[in-house]
Amino acid sequence: MQSFRTAYTRTPWIAFVVDAVLVIVFAVLGRAAHAESLYPLGVAGTAAPFLGALLLGWAIVRLTRMAPAAPWPSGAVIWMVTVSSGLALRILLGATAALPFIGVTAGVLLVLLLLPRIVGFSRAALREAGEQGA
């Protein structure tokens, strides 16, 4: 059985599911920080624009044949599209996007969407270096 890190970097759908779960975590954290209810429907409403944007980012990455679990350039593309399109969808759906919210959104999603990729690729690079040195 392959490790989670190996599966994450070699199986695109696992990386997509991880990204989607992390976008939902972002929505939960945001709602909790503002003392809003954590009922599933409320969380879904908060997460929906960003999940739609995440799907768009993934479509761009897959159509351009980038490695979706790589931090650069695909991770950066997925992050930028998720933030920019998610905020645009949020505004189109009638919610607000004040400047502090934009900054927090960009920062939190940067960490949540890129950190697993960086860790996965760092581990893979260390493992390959160890195998070549042996």
C-alpha positions as a printed NumPy array, in Angstrom:
array([[  0.   ,   0.   ,   0.   ],
       [  1.417,   3.369,  -0.989],
       [  1.876,   6.138,   1.551],
       [ -0.464,   9.128,   1.632],
       [  2.295,  11.448,   0.378],
       [  3.024,   9.187,  -2.578],
       [ -0.675,   8.873,  -3.36 ],
       [ -1.103,  12.655,  -3.076],
       [  1.646,  13.423,  -5.562],
       [  0.854,  10.591,  -7.998],
       [ -2.953,  10.399,  -7.908],
       [ -4.595,  13.66 ,  -8.983],
       [ -8.058,  12.934,  -7.599],
       [ -6.635,  12.482,  -4.088],
       [ -4.962,  15.883,  -4.34 ],
       [ -8.273,  17.382,  -5.52 ],
       [-10.185,  15.858,  -2.602],
       [ -7.55 ,  17.153,  -0.162],
       [ -7.833,  20.63 ,  -1.699],
       [-11.639,  20.556,  -1.475],
       [-11.549,  19.454,   2.168],
       [ -9.072,  22.239,   2.939],
       [-11.337,  24.824,   1.283],
       [-14.16 ,  23.567,   3.515],
       [-11.812,  23.867,   6.523],
       [-11.16 ,  27.47 ,   5.43 ],
       [-14.926,  28.138,   5.425],
       [-15.364,  26.531,   8.857],
       [-12.477,  28.553,  10.309],
       [-13.881,  31.773,   8.865],
       [-17.376,  31.143,  10.176],
       [-16.044,  30.149,  13.594],
       [-13.872,  33.282,  13.772],
       [-16.983,  35.405,  13.237],
       [-19.18 ,  33.384,  15.622],
       [-21.412,  32.23 ,  12.765],
       [-23.196,  28.9  ,  12.908],
       [-21.309,  25.827,  11.786],
       [-24.383,  24.067,  10.449],
       [-23.576,  22.226,   7.231],
       [-25.812,  24.446,   5.078],
       [-24.103,  27.616,   6.336],
       [-20.639,  26.151,   5.819],
       [-21.664,  24.992,   2.336],
       [-22.891,  28.486,   1.48 ],
       [-19.605,  30.01 ,   2.595],
       [-17.47 ,  27.381,   0.875],
       [-19.456,  27.155,  -2.388],
       [-17.877,  30.094,  -4.278],
       [-14.397,  28.922,  -3.345],
       [-15.151,  25.289,  -4.193],
       [-16.437,  26.397,  -7.601],
       [-13.296,  28.46 ,  -8.102],
       [-11.144,  25.527,  -6.972],
       [-12.803,  23.378,  -9.613],
       [-12.017,  26.04 , -12.231],
       [ -8.379,  26.177, -11.092],
       [ -8.104,  22.412, -11.318],
       [ -9.673,  22.436, -14.789],
       [ -7.066,  24.955, -15.971],
       [ -4.234,  22.878, -14.501],
       [ -5.521,  19.632, -16.016],
       [ -6.191,  21.196, -19.438],
       [ -2.661,  22.6  , -19.548],
       [ -1.278,  19.215, -18.455],
       [  0.53 ,  20.546, -15.393],
       [  1.268,  18.148, -12.533],
       [ -1.629,  19.12 , -10.223],
       [  0.08 ,  18.222,  -6.949],
       [  3.221,  20.244,  -7.734],
       [  3.637,  23.467,  -5.741],
       [  4.843,  25.37 ,  -8.809],
       [  3.33 ,  26.254, -11.178],
       [  0.13 ,  24.262, -10.691],
       [ -0.265,  24.864,  -6.954],
       [  0.194,  28.585,  -7.5  ],
       [ -2.331,  28.59 , -10.36 ],
       [ -4.882,  26.667,  -8.302],
       [ -4.372,  29.065,  -5.37 ],
       [ -4.631,  32.237,  -7.5  ],
       [ -7.74 ,  31.048,  -9.341],
       [ -9.378,  29.829,  -6.119],
       [ -8.797,  33.163,  -4.38 ],
       [ -9.615,  35.526,  -7.259],
       [-12.549,  33.622,  -8.743],
       [-13.856,  32.627,  -5.307],
       [-13.936,  36.263,  -4.207],
       [-15.568,  37.29 ,  -7.494],
       [-18.246,  34.606,  -7.127],
       [-18.784,  35.605,  -3.501],
       [-19.433,  39.213,  -4.555],
       [-21.686,  38.147,  -7.451],
       [-23.725,  36.083,  -4.991],
       [-24.31 ,  39.171,  -2.839],
       [-21.737,  38.763,  -0.077],
       [-19.073,  41.299,   0.795],
       [-15.316,  41.161,   0.318],
       [-13.676,  43.882,   2.383],
       [ -9.936,  44.411,   1.962],
       [ -9.03 ,  42.64 ,   5.256],
       [-11.168,  39.657,   4.196],
       [ -9.355,  39.515,   0.856],
       [ -5.978,  39.504,   2.617],
       [ -6.982,  36.825,   5.115],
       [ -8.549,  34.72 ,   2.366],
       [ -5.414,  34.913,   0.229],
       [ -3.121,  34.114,   3.163],
       [ -5.111,  31.235,   4.634],
       [ -5.727,  29.592,   1.262],
       [ -2.06 ,  30.059,   0.351],
       [ -1.072,  28.001,   3.38 ],
       [ -3.855,  25.433,   3.025],
       [ -3.435,  24.822,  -0.711],
       [  0.349,  25.016,  -1.043],
       [  1.623,  23.48 ,   2.202],
       [  0.527,  19.896,   1.372],
       [  2.177,  20.224,  -2.048],
       [  5.421,  21.576,  -0.61 ],
       [  5.544,  18.83 ,   2.033],
       [  4.708,  16.131,  -0.525],
       [  7.333,  17.258,  -2.997],
       [  9.982,  17.823,  -0.307],
       [  9.457,  14.287,   0.978],
       [  9.589,  12.872,  -2.545],
       [ 12.824,  14.774,  -3.265],
       [ 14.415,  13.55 ,  -0.024],
       [ 13.355,   9.986,  -0.755],
       [ 14.796,  10.158,  -4.295],
       [ 18.053,  11.638,  -2.996],
       [ 18.309,   8.818,  -0.455],
       [ 17.689,   6.182,  -3.111],
       [ 20.308,   7.681,  -5.435],
       [ 22.879,   7.89 ,  -2.651],
       [ 22.37 ,   4.276,  -1.617]])
